[in-house]
Amino acid sequence: MHAGGPRRVPDFPISSEPKDPNPMFDTVIVGAGVAGLTAARLLHAAGQRVVVVEARDRIGGRTWTDRSPGFSVDRGASWIHGLDGNPLTDLVEAFGMETAEFTVGSFQAGGRPIANYDESHAELDALATDRWVADVAAADERLATVVAETEHGESYAQVAERALAGLGWDAARTERVRGFYRHRTEEQCGADNEEVDAHGLDEDAIDGDEVVFPGGYDALATGLARGLDIRLEQRVTAVTWSASGVRVVTDSEEFEAAQVVVTVPLGVLKAGAIAFEPALPETAAGPIERLGMGTFDKVFLQFPERFWQEDAYAIRQLGPEGVPWHSWYDVSAVSGTPMLLTFAGGEWARRIEEMDDDEIVGSVLEALRRNYGDAVGEPTGHWITRWGIDPFSLGSYSYVARGASHDDHDAMSTPIGGVLHLAGEATWSTDPATVHGALLSGHRAAERILGVAIPIERIADPS
């Protein structure tokens, strides 16, 4: 984030139209993430006068590609989760984004080759791996039945325990799947399973393969931003709204418009970082309070040479030994150099954000060496995220906290006073915590403002 000094030149084309000192816009978009850029792109194409105000010194929000190493390190979003029927699929093709198939990002037990290690740090053979994958499938089937019989208010941990108890397995077999469920909510929700509602992963279904981006995910934001009036380093502090229009106040300017779309992350809304006058009605304020904002951080480790299996998409430590580090993903195809990516979610993520880099890297290496011994060399580079303490995010993505529901996501987006709209991944019930959820929420906001249906294909080519 910008810390003073010369302003960085944006790496996307911005509008060359002259800017009035006190302009009146049709719509102000707060936030230049995927949701905000999508809404702005469609409104601009419809002839509206639109301005996007962004607190950071870059666009993209929680899609953020770091190219300082000489290759792409996606510190934010990495995957398209499920290509089939996903609006991002055609958009990525239209923007010429290079993809690489990587179908384990949704935390599957199988689906692609995974090097699984048991409690003694020995690799599972093919037969043991098949049994493990079958155990998760059997437990998932039982879990789905238990969840369907459960009201909102119980935790994912509670329903998982009931499902496992009904299987009659021995303690070791049960503990493996228990750990898998704990790590699933850490990765999918950025939260511990005691914090996630029993129905919190109801939408957790992937259709088709998943892909990552060797050239960087930020090409999506760059493509969406072309031709837009985007003002960087404009932190919004207040939004005043009435039937006659809105006023958006930043640290240094004010913008007046007929309507406003606020796309800041849920964590920022929960913290009250933007003052709304009048206050948001219960239709929005209630869901903001009830939904959770997860914390999910990445640790990339670059190595001088590969020490793990050639055909493995991922390495996974099963059982109690998988605490705190349990999964490592081979992202060498993205970086072009031997590299593993591991994650920290929930309470563990919040803890590592208080640690220095050396302590975090040392902890990860200690866990890897239990499986690979001295073959694990010293990293030649590392990159660590801290989304929970990022003031413009205050977390990684939303989840259905205990007592909340998926309806809360959509309720957040209910238009307020005919002039104020909330958008972003947290407002999309079927696919929260995803980039395509953010995209679809921006599309919905534009449709509501214009009062017409907009074919989803228009995002790629709005002309």
Tab-separated table of C-alpha atoms in Angstrom:
chain	number	residue	atom	x	y	z
A	1	MET	CA	0.000	0.000	0.000
A	2	HIS	CA	1.052	3.517	-0.703
A	3	ALA	CA	3.112	5.081	2.074
A	4	GLY	CA	3.899	8.486	0.674
A	5	GLY	CA	6.276	9.642	-2.052
A	6	PRO	CA	5.545	9.789	-5.788
A	7	ARG	CA	2.227	8.415	-6.989
A	8	ARG	CA	2.572	5.168	-8.885
A	9	VAL	CA	1.373	5.303	-12.483
A	10	PRO	CA	-1.524	2.841	-12.856
A	11	ASP	CA	-0.779	-0.118	-15.135
A	12	PHE	CA	-4.167	0.182	-16.863
A	13	PRO	CA	-5.545	2.745	-19.311
A	14	ILE	CA	-7.552	5.468	-17.609
A	15	SER	CA	-9.986	7.887	-19.142
A	16	SER	CA	-8.400	10.881	-20.861
A	17	GLU	CA	-11.551	12.980	-20.486
A	18	PRO	CA	-11.042	16.188	-18.481
A	19	LYS	CA	-12.225	15.937	-14.886
A	20	ASP	CA	-14.368	18.734	-13.480
A	21	PRO	CA	-13.217	20.052	-10.095
A	22	ASN	CA	-16.698	19.466	-8.579
A	23	PRO	CA	-18.310	16.903	-10.873
A	24	MET	CA	-21.798	15.462	-10.671
A	25	PHE	CA	-21.791	11.813	-11.654
A	26	ASP	CA	-24.568	9.399	-12.405
A	27	THR	CA	-22.927	6.732	-10.222
A	28	VAL	CA	-19.983	6.579	-7.856
A	29	ILE	CA	-18.414	3.144	-7.397
A	30	VAL	CA	-16.557	2.642	-4.116
A	31	GLY	CA	-13.827	0.067	-4.617
A	32	ALA	CA	-11.883	-0.999	-7.723
A	33	GLY	CA	-12.090	-4.732	-7.080
A	34	VAL	CA	-13.800	-7.113	-9.487
A	35	ALA	CA	-17.324	-6.239	-8.284
A	36	GLY	CA	-16.779	-2.502	-8.590
A	37	LEU	CA	-15.023	-2.682	-11.936
A	38	THR	CA	-17.746	-4.924	-13.370
A	39	ALA	CA	-20.516	-2.543	-12.320
A	40	ALA	CA	-18.571	0.477	-13.572
A	41	ARG	CA	-17.790	-1.179	-16.910
A	42	LEU	CA	-21.443	-1.971	-17.613
A	43	LEU	CA	-22.755	1.402	-16.444
A	44	HIS	CA	-20.123	3.273	-18.450
A	45	ALA	CA	-21.016	1.259	-21.551
A	46	ALA	CA	-24.661	2.230	-21.035
A	47	GLY	CA	-23.703	5.905	-21.257
A	48	GLN	CA	-23.555	6.756	-17.574
A	49	ARG	CA	-21.014	9.121	-16.143
A	50	VAL	CA	-19.211	6.897	-13.641
A	51	VAL	CA	-16.250	7.363	-11.336
A	52	VAL	CA	-14.503	4.616	-9.348
A	53	VAL	CA	-12.819	5.658	-6.098
A	54	GLU	CA	-10.259	3.246	-4.647
A	55	ALA	CA	-8.367	3.467	-1.348
A	56	ARG	CA	-5.355	1.501	-2.558
A	57	ASP	CA	-2.674	2.612	-4.985
A	58	ARG	CA	-3.692	-0.181	-7.346
A	59	ILE	CA	-6.829	-1.776	-8.786
A	60	GLY	CA	-7.966	-5.348	-8.230
A	61	GLY	CA	-8.860	-5.402	-4.538
A	62	ARG	CA	-8.374	-8.946	-3.302
A	63	THR	CA	-6.982	-9.982	-6.683
A	64	TRP	CA	-3.368	-8.877	-6.406
A	65	THR	CA	-0.458	-10.122	-8.490
A	66	ASP	CA	3.048	-9.367	-7.240
A	67	ARG	CA	5.535	-9.379	-10.114
A	68	SER	CA	8.522	-8.075	-8.163
A	69	PRO	CA	10.173	-11.546	-8.086
A	70	GLY	CA	10.292	-11.634	-11.890
A	71	PHE	CA	7.312	-13.998	-12.105
A	72	SER	CA	3.703	-13.847	-10.963
A	73	VAL	CA	2.862	-14.374	-7.299
A	74	ASP	CA	-0.886	-14.086	-6.748
A	75	ARG	CA	-1.133	-12.844	-3.194
A	76	GLY	CA	-4.912	-12.657	-3.442
A	77	ALA	CA	-7.223	-14.887	-5.484
A	78	SER	CA	-5.496	-17.710	-7.369
A	79	TRP	CA	-8.142	-20.063	-8.771
A	80	ILE	CA	-11.213	-20.146	-10.930
A	81	HIS	CA	-13.212	-22.667	-8.919
A	82	GLY	CA	-15.107	-24.686	-11.523
A	83	LEU	CA	-15.025	-23.739	-15.194
A	84	ASP	CA	-18.435	-25.145	-16.151
A	85	GLY	CA	-21.076	-22.424	-16.280
A	86	ASN	CA	-18.715	-19.921	-14.707
A	87	PRO	CA	-18.968	-16.372	-16.110
A	88	LEU	CA	-15.219	-15.955	-15.645
A	89	THR	CA	-14.456	-18.665	-18.199
A	90	ASP	CA	-15.475	-16.651	-21.273
A	91	LEU	CA	-14.128	-13.432	-19.762
A	92	VAL	CA	-10.677	-14.932	-19.219
A	93	GLU	CA	-10.656	-16.102	-22.822
A	94	ALA	CA	-11.755	-12.692	-24.077
A	95	PHE	CA	-8.947	-10.989	-22.148
A	96	GLY	CA	-6.360	-13.497	-23.419
A	97	MET	CA	-5.400	-14.730	-19.945
A	98	GLU	CA	-3.157	-17.792	-19.866
A	99	THR	CA	-4.494	-20.599	-17.672
A	100	ALA	CA	-3.108	-23.813	-16.203
A	101	GLU	CA	-5.339	-26.633	-14.942
A	102	PHE	CA	-5.034	-27.083	-11.168
A	103	THR	CA	-8.022	-28.934	-9.760
A	104	VAL	CA	-7.502	-29.193	-6.014
A	105	GLY	CA	-8.045	-25.576	-4.985
A	106	SER	CA	-11.465	-26.307	-3.504
A	107	PHE	CA	-9.888	-28.674	-0.954
A	108	GLN	CA	-10.855	-32.050	-2.358
A	109	ALA	CA	-9.603	-35.291	-0.815
A	110	GLY	CA	-8.885	-36.638	-4.292
A	111	GLY	CA	-9.580	-35.728	-7.886
A	112	ARG	CA	-5.916	-35.198	-8.774
A	113	PRO	CA	-2.687	-36.837	-7.539
A	114	ILE	CA	-2.060	-35.852	-3.915
A	115	ALA	CA	0.877	-37.153	-1.863
A	116	ASN	CA	-0.845	-38.044	1.418
A	117	TYR	CA	1.191	-38.715	4.577
A	118	ASP	CA	-0.016	-40.686	7.575
A	119	GLU	CA	0.467	-39.987	11.273
A	120	SER	CA	3.939	-41.569	11.200
A	121	HIS	CA	4.907	-39.339	8.232
A	122	ALA	CA	4.962	-42.227	5.765
A	123	GLU	CA	3.404	-41.701	2.347
A	124	LEU	CA	0.168	-43.558	1.691
A	125	ASP	CA	0.383	-46.116	-1.117
A	126	ALA	CA	-2.256	-46.301	-3.851
A	127	LEU	CA	-4.533	-48.684	-1.943
A	128	ALA	CA	-4.389	-46.661	1.273
A	129	THR	CA	-5.045	-43.473	-0.723
A	130	ASP	CA	-8.129	-45.013	-2.329
A	131	ARG	CA	-9.402	-46.003	1.104
A	132	TRP	CA	-8.819	-42.498	2.422
A	133	VAL	CA	-10.676	-40.857	-0.474
A	134	ALA	CA	-13.521	-43.358	-0.040
A	135	ASP	CA	-13.705	-42.532	3.683
A	136	VAL	CA	-14.144	-38.840	2.950
A	137	ALA	CA	-16.810	-39.611	0.350
A	138	ALA	CA	-18.721	-41.820	2.824
A	139	ALA	CA	-18.442	-39.228	5.578
A	140	ASP	CA	-19.555	-36.465	3.216
A	141	GLU	CA	-22.651	-38.445	2.261
A	142	ARG	CA	-23.556	-38.913	5.911
A	143	LEU	CA	-22.713	-35.275	6.695
A	144	ALA	CA	-25.044	-33.991	3.961
A	145	THR	CA	-27.917	-35.914	5.566
A	146	VAL	CA	-27.139	-34.572	9.028
A	147	VAL	CA	-26.845	-30.972	7.793
A	148	ALA	CA	-30.171	-31.230	5.962
A	149	GLU	CA	-31.815	-32.221	9.242
A	150	THR	CA	-30.209	-29.325	11.163
A	151	GLU	CA	-31.482	-25.785	11.680
A	152	HIS	CA	-29.232	-22.764	11.392
A	153	GLY	CA	-27.446	-21.976	14.641
A	154	GLU	CA	-25.412	-25.108	15.179
A	155	SER	CA	-21.793	-25.111	14.081
A	156	TYR	CA	-20.138	-27.104	11.322
A	157	ALA	CA	-18.045	-28.792	14.005
A	158	GLN	CA	-21.178	-30.042	15.761
A	159	VAL	CA	-22.790	-31.539	12.668
A	160	ALA	CA	-19.478	-33.086	11.610
A	161	GLU	CA	-19.232	-34.820	14.982
A	162	ARG	CA	-22.745	-36.236	14.664
A	163	ALA	CA	-22.018	-37.474	11.155
A	164	LEU	CA	-18.773	-39.152	12.199
A	165	ALA	CA	-20.363	-40.719	15.271
A	166	GLY	CA	-22.948	-42.392	13.070
A	167	LEU	CA	-20.315	-44.165	10.967
A	168	GLY	CA	-19.017	-46.405	13.752
A	169	TRP	CA	-15.360	-46.063	12.776
A	170	ASP	CA	-12.364	-46.529	15.057
A	171	ALA	CA	-10.721	-43.491	16.664
A	172	ALA	CA	-7.812	-43.141	14.223
A	173	ARG	CA	-10.003	-43.362	11.136
A	174	THR	CA	-12.473	-40.893	12.624
A	175	GLU	CA	-9.755	-38.437	13.625
A	176	ARG	CA	-8.388	-38.286	10.082
A	177	VAL	CA	-11.724	-37.187	8.639
A	178	ARG	CA	-12.356	-34.890	11.605
A	179	GLY	CA	-9.097	-33.106	10.795
A	180	PHE	CA	-10.038	-32.953	7.111
A	181	TYR	CA	-13.326	-31.223	8.010
A	182	ARG	CA	-11.512	-28.781	10.272
A	183	HIS	CA	-9.082	-27.861	7.504
A	184	ARG	CA	-11.887	-27.664	4.931
A	185	THR	CA	-13.561	-24.769	6.748
A	186	GLU	CA	-10.188	-23.096	7.319
A	187	GLU	CA	-9.547	-23.070	3.565
A	188	GLN	CA	-13.094	-22.560	2.280
A	189	CYS	CA	-14.214	-20.044	4.908
A	190	GLY	CA	-11.037	-18.695	6.511
A	191	ALA	CA	-12.582	-19.733	9.821
A	192	ASP	CA	-12.485	-22.555	12.360
A	193	ASN	CA	-15.343	-25.013	12.063
A	194	GLU	CA	-16.720	-23.962	15.456
A	195	GLU	CA	-17.299	-20.493	13.946
A	196	VAL	CA	-18.986	-21.675	10.732
A	197	ASP	CA	-22.708	-22.412	10.632
A	198	ALA	CA	-23.804	-26.001	10.034
A	199	HIS	CA	-25.073	-24.846	6.626
A	200	GLY	CA	-21.994	-22.746	5.925
A	201	LEU	CA	-20.703	-24.990	3.154
A	202	ASP	CA	-24.037	-25.816	1.541
A	203	GLU	CA	-22.908	-24.018	-1.615
A	204	ASP	CA	-19.536	-25.782	-1.665
A	205	ALA	CA	-19.827	-27.486	-5.066
A	206	ILE	CA	-17.391	-27.260	-7.977
A	207	ASP	CA	-18.497	-27.902	-11.566
A	208	GLY	CA	-15.647	-28.782	-13.897
A	209	ASP	CA	-11.903	-28.314	-13.634
A	210	GLU	CA	-10.189	-25.479	-11.801
A	211	VAL	CA	-7.444	-23.277	-13.245
A	212	VAL	CA	-4.735	-20.883	-12.082
A	213	PHE	CA	-2.963	-18.104	-13.980
A	214	PRO	CA	0.756	-18.250	-14.848
A	215	GLY	CA	0.552	-14.653	-16.080
A	216	GLY	CA	-1.257	-13.400	-12.993
A	217	TYR	CA	-4.901	-13.073	-11.981
A	218	ASP	CA	-4.687	-9.265	-12.052
A	219	ALA	CA	-5.108	-9.314	-15.837
A	220	LEU	CA	-8.817	-9.727	-15.099
A	221	ALA	CA	-9.011	-6.417	-13.252
A	222	THR	CA	-6.861	-4.730	-15.902
A	223	GLY	CA	-9.225	-5.890	-18.630
A	224	LEU	CA	-12.312	-4.758	-16.745
A	225	ALA	CA	-10.790	-1.342	-15.991
A	226	ARG	CA	-10.054	-0.242	-19.543
A	227	GLY	CA	-11.502	3.166	-20.330
A	228	LEU	CA	-12.846	3.845	-16.834
A	229	ASP	CA	-12.333	6.938	-14.682
A	230	ILE	CA	-10.563	5.467	-11.654
A	231	ARG	CA	-9.223	7.587	-8.790
A	232	LEU	CA	-6.614	5.778	-6.710
A	233	GLU	CA	-5.620	6.527	-3.110
A	234	GLN	CA	-9.097	7.834	-2.330
A	235	ARG	CA	-10.128	6.241	0.977
A	236	VAL	CA	-13.851	6.701	1.491
A	237	THR	CA	-14.771	7.791	5.001
A	238	ALA	CA	-18.462	8.670	4.656
A	239	VAL	CA	-21.461	8.110	2.405
A	240	THR	CA	-24.493	10.376	2.775
A	241	TRP	CA	-27.625	9.239	0.958
A	242	SER	CA	-31.190	10.394	0.389
A	243	ALA	CA	-33.848	10.104	-2.276
A	244	SER	CA	-32.231	13.018	-4.097
A	245	GLY	CA	-28.794	11.413	-4.428
A	246	VAL	CA	-25.558	10.615	-2.646
A	247	ARG	CA	-22.380	12.284	-1.458
A	248	VAL	CA	-19.225	10.182	-1.131
A	249	VAL	CA	-16.494	11.693	1.028
A	250	THR	CA	-12.859	10.592	0.837
A	251	ASP	CA	-9.783	11.780	2.703
A	252	SER	CA	-9.275	14.507	0.134
A	253	GLU	CA	-12.346	14.919	-2.083
A	254	GLU	CA	-16.133	14.711	-2.265
A	255	PHE	CA	-18.132	13.165	-5.083
A	256	GLU	CA	-21.831	13.732	-5.727
A	257	ALA	CA	-23.975	11.432	-7.801
A	258	ALA	CA	-27.447	10.061	-8.280
A	259	GLN	CA	-26.425	6.611	-7.021
A	260	VAL	CA	-23.555	4.811	-5.315
A	261	VAL	CA	-22.357	1.194	-5.362
A	262	VAL	CA	-20.263	0.310	-2.302
A	263	THR	CA	-18.109	-2.769	-2.924
A	264	VAL	CA	-15.661	-2.644	-0.010
A	265	PRO	CA	-14.985	-5.998	1.715
A	266	LEU	CA	-17.303	-7.181	4.479
A	267	GLY	CA	-14.507	-6.733	7.023
A	268	VAL	CA	-14.414	-2.990	6.297
A	269	LEU	CA	-18.186	-2.721	6.683
A	270	LYS	CA	-18.155	-4.704	9.931
A	271	ALA	CA	-15.474	-2.393	11.329
A	272	GLY	CA	-17.576	0.702	10.597
A	273	ALA	CA	-14.742	2.237	8.592
A	274	ILE	CA	-17.296	4.048	6.394
A	275	ALA	CA	-19.883	6.225	8.139
A	276	PHE	CA	-23.293	5.977	6.475
A	277	GLU	CA	-25.721	8.848	6.994
A	278	PRO	CA	-28.473	7.876	7.579
A	279	ALA	CA	-27.288	4.590	9.059
A	280	LEU	CA	-27.817	1.474	6.979
A	281	PRO	CA	-31.254	-0.087	7.517
A	282	GLU	CA	-31.638	-3.476	9.197
A	283	THR	CA	-31.932	-5.180	5.802
A	284	ALA	CA	-28.219	-4.479	5.307
A	285	ALA	CA	-26.956	-3.875	8.842
A	286	GLY	CA	-28.309	-7.187	10.143
A	287	PRO	CA	-26.543	-9.372	7.568
A	288	ILE	CA	-23.328	-7.364	7.955
A	289	GLU	CA	-23.390	-8.131	11.666
A	290	ARG	CA	-24.353	-11.811	11.310
A	291	LEU	CA	-22.047	-12.887	8.472
A	292	GLY	CA	-18.425	-13.644	9.260
A	293	MET	CA	-15.261	-12.325	7.640
A	294	GLY	CA	-12.667	-15.067	7.403
A	295	THR	CA	-8.909	-14.713	7.537
A	296	PHE	CA	-6.952	-16.826	5.076
A	297	ASP	CA	-3.277	-16.210	4.371
A	298	LYS	CA	-0.778	-17.571	1.879
A	299	VAL	CA	2.818	-18.633	2.410
A	300	PHE	CA	4.828	-19.162	-0.799
A	301	LEU	CA	8.200	-20.883	-0.502
A	302	GLN	CA	10.641	-20.955	-3.423
A	303	PHE	CA	13.286	-23.701	-3.313
A	304	PRO	CA	16.597	-24.201	-5.116
A	305	GLU	CA	15.429	-27.607	-6.346
A	306	ARG	CA	12.373	-29.829	-6.231
A	307	PHE	CA	12.312	-32.406	-3.412
A	308	TRP	CA	8.682	-33.558	-3.669
A	309	GLN	CA	7.012	-36.029	-6.006
A	310	GLU	CA	6.973	-35.123	-9.696
A	311	ASP	CA	3.345	-36.022	-10.287
A	312	ALA	CA	1.828	-34.550	-7.122
A	313	TYR	CA	-0.504	-31.575	-7.364
A	314	ALA	CA	-0.374	-31.262	-3.598
A	315	ILE	CA	1.137	-32.695	-0.429
A	316	ARG	CA	-1.194	-33.371	2.477
A	317	GLN	CA	-0.471	-34.362	6.065
A	318	LEU	CA	-3.339	-36.380	7.537
A	319	GLY	CA	-4.449	-36.731	11.131
A	320	PRO	CA	-3.337	-34.757	14.204
A	321	GLU	CA	0.092	-34.165	12.670
A	322	GLY	CA	-1.621	-31.830	10.181
A	323	VAL	CA	-1.792	-29.060	12.779
A	324	PRO	CA	-0.963	-26.315	12.086
A	325	TRP	CA	0.362	-26.947	8.540
A	326	HIS	CA	-1.445	-29.616	6.564
A	327	SER	CA	-1.400	-28.925	2.799
A	328	TRP	CA	1.175	-27.697	0.322
A	329	TYR	CA	0.327	-26.983	-3.329
A	330	ASP	CA	2.860	-27.288	-6.131
A	331	VAL	CA	2.678	-23.954	-7.959
A	332	SER	CA	5.927	-24.442	-9.875
A	333	ALA	CA	4.041	-24.303	-13.177
A	334	VAL	CA	2.948	-20.779	-12.334
A	335	SER	CA	6.274	-19.461	-11.096
A	336	GLY	CA	8.529	-21.445	-13.456
A	337	THR	CA	10.671	-22.312	-10.432
A	338	PRO	CA	10.312	-24.957	-7.683
A	339	MET	CA	7.675	-23.480	-5.379
A	340	LEU	CA	5.147	-24.643	-2.834
A	341	LEU	CA	2.156	-22.731	-1.525
A	342	THR	CA	0.614	-23.403	1.865
A	343	PHE	CA	-2.225	-21.706	3.688
A	344	ALA	CA	-3.217	-20.605	7.165
A	345	GLY	CA	-6.886	-20.044	7.966
A	346	GLY	CA	-9.010	-18.985	10.900
A	347	GLU	CA	-7.346	-18.646	14.291
A	348	TRP	CA	-4.009	-19.919	12.959
A	349	ALA	CA	-4.010	-17.210	10.280
A	350	ARG	CA	-4.691	-14.566	12.888
A	351	ARG	CA	-1.782	-15.917	14.939
A	352	ILE	CA	0.769	-15.957	12.137
A	353	GLU	CA	-0.085	-12.364	11.248
A	354	GLU	CA	1.530	-11.445	14.572
A	355	MET	CA	4.685	-13.459	13.755
A	356	ASP	CA	7.657	-12.280	11.713
A	357	ASP	CA	8.483	-13.874	8.370
A	358	ASP	CA	11.413	-15.951	9.637
A	359	GLU	CA	9.294	-17.522	12.359
A	360	ILE	CA	6.550	-18.424	9.883
A	361	VAL	CA	8.958	-19.859	7.308
A	362	GLY	CA	10.759	-21.871	9.994
A	363	SER	CA	7.465	-23.338	11.193
A	364	VAL	CA	6.493	-24.423	7.657
A	365	LEU	CA	9.914	-25.972	7.012
A	366	GLU	CA	9.761	-27.902	10.268
A	367	ALA	CA	6.487	-29.486	9.165
A	368	LEU	CA	7.789	-30.325	5.673
A	369	ARG	CA	10.956	-31.926	7.058
A	370	ARG	CA	8.897	-34.383	9.116
A	371	ASN	CA	7.912	-35.917	5.772
A	372	TYR	CA	10.932	-35.232	3.548
A	373	GLY	CA	13.819	-34.923	5.982
A	374	ASP	CA	17.013	-33.231	4.873
A	375	ALA	CA	15.850	-33.164	1.251
A	376	VAL	CA	14.035	-29.934	2.120
A	377	GLY	CA	16.526	-27.192	1.302
A	378	GLU	CA	16.538	-23.634	2.549
A	379	PRO	CA	14.115	-21.467	0.576
A	380	THR	CA	15.562	-18.989	-1.867
A	381	GLY	CA	12.494	-16.773	-1.554
A	382	HIS	CA	9.240	-16.441	0.342
A	383	TRP	CA	6.073	-14.360	0.135
A	384	ILE	CA	3.536	-14.121	2.973
A	385	THR	CA	0.161	-12.370	3.040
A	386	ARG	CA	-1.570	-10.744	5.998
A	387	TRP	CA	-5.111	-9.993	4.849
A	388	GLY	CA	-6.540	-9.846	8.353
A	389	ILE	CA	-4.596	-6.708	9.237
A	390	ASP	CA	-4.877	-5.104	5.798
A	391	PRO	CA	-6.867	-1.917	6.613
A	392	PHE	CA	-8.641	-1.980	3.246
A	393	SER	CA	-9.794	-5.577	3.621
A	394	LEU	CA	-9.705	-6.634	7.311
A	395	GLY	CA	-10.018	-10.259	6.288
A	396	SER	CA	-9.953	-12.440	3.218
A	397	TYR	CA	-13.551	-13.306	2.349
A	398	SER	CA	-16.975	-13.791	3.871
A	399	TYR	CA	-18.574	-16.917	5.297
A	400	VAL	CA	-21.859	-17.984	6.888
A	401	ALA	CA	-21.058	-17.622	10.560
A	402	ARG	CA	-22.920	-19.608	13.184
A	403	GLY	CA	-26.493	-18.285	13.296
A	404	ALA	CA	-26.306	-16.577	9.893
A	405	SER	CA	-27.735	-17.950	6.650
A	406	HIS	CA	-27.071	-17.802	2.934
A	407	ASP	CA	-30.054	-15.483	2.624
A	408	ASP	CA	-28.033	-12.900	4.534
A	409	HIS	CA	-25.632	-12.623	1.585
A	410	ASP	CA	-28.365	-11.620	-0.855
A	411	ALA	CA	-30.200	-9.483	1.707
A	412	MET	CA	-27.094	-7.308	2.016
A	413	SER	CA	-27.517	-6.267	-1.606
A	414	THR	CA	-31.112	-5.024	-1.257
A	415	PRO	CA	-31.171	-1.505	-2.769
A	416	ILE	CA	-31.391	1.181	-0.092
A	417	GLY	CA	-33.501	4.250	-0.698
A	418	GLY	CA	-33.299	3.611	-4.427
A	419	VAL	CA	-29.793	5.140	-4.452
A	420	LEU	CA	-27.416	2.979	-2.387
A	421	HIS	CA	-26.284	-0.494	-3.420
A	422	LEU	CA	-23.902	-2.915	-1.705
A	423	ALA	CA	-21.999	-5.377	-3.892
A	424	GLY	CA	-19.050	-7.743	-3.601
A	425	GLU	CA	-18.522	-11.433	-2.938
A	426	ALA	CA	-20.212	-11.134	0.473
A	427	THR	CA	-23.495	-10.176	-1.234
A	428	TRP	CA	-23.753	-13.218	-3.526
A	429	SER	CA	-25.420	-16.172	-1.790
A	430	THR	CA	-24.619	-19.072	-4.106
A	431	ASP	CA	-20.921	-18.319	-4.553
A	432	PRO	CA	-19.599	-16.126	-1.732
A	433	ALA	CA	-15.834	-15.959	-1.214
A	434	THR	CA	-15.209	-16.280	-4.967
A	435	VAL	CA	-14.144	-13.922	-7.727
A	436	HIS	CA	-17.061	-14.975	-9.908
A	437	GLY	CA	-19.415	-14.215	-7.008
A	438	ALA	CA	-17.971	-10.695	-6.895
A	439	LEU	CA	-18.337	-10.363	-10.676
A	440	LEU	CA	-21.963	-11.477	-10.595
A	441	SER	CA	-22.771	-9.056	-7.776
A	442	GLY	CA	-21.379	-6.158	-9.809
A	443	HIS	CA	-23.432	-7.276	-12.790
A	444	ARG	CA	-26.569	-7.363	-10.602
A	445	ALA	CA	-25.911	-3.873	-9.229
A	446	ALA	CA	-25.579	-2.471	-12.765
A	447	GLU	CA	-28.835	-4.136	-13.820
A	448	ARG	CA	-30.666	-2.653	-10.841
A	449	ILE	CA	-29.369	0.847	-11.509
A	450	LEU	CA	-30.204	0.728	-15.211
A	451	GLY	CA	-33.506	-1.088	-14.661
A	452	VAL	CA	-32.832	-3.524	-17.506
A	453	ALA	CA	-31.492	-7.036	-17.870
A	454	ILE	CA	-27.926	-7.171	-19.166
A	455	PRO	CA	-26.706	-10.389	-20.814
A	456	ILE	CA	-23.749	-11.683	-18.813
A	457	GLU	CA	-21.728	-11.841	-22.050
A	458	ARG	CA	-21.786	-8.037	-22.193
A	459	ILE	CA	-19.156	-7.890	-19.456
A	460	ALA	CA	-16.547	-9.196	-21.898
A	461	ASP	CA	-17.636	-6.833	-24.658
A	462	PRO	CA	-19.904	-4.067	-23.354
A	463	SER	CA	-19.780	-2.034	-26.585
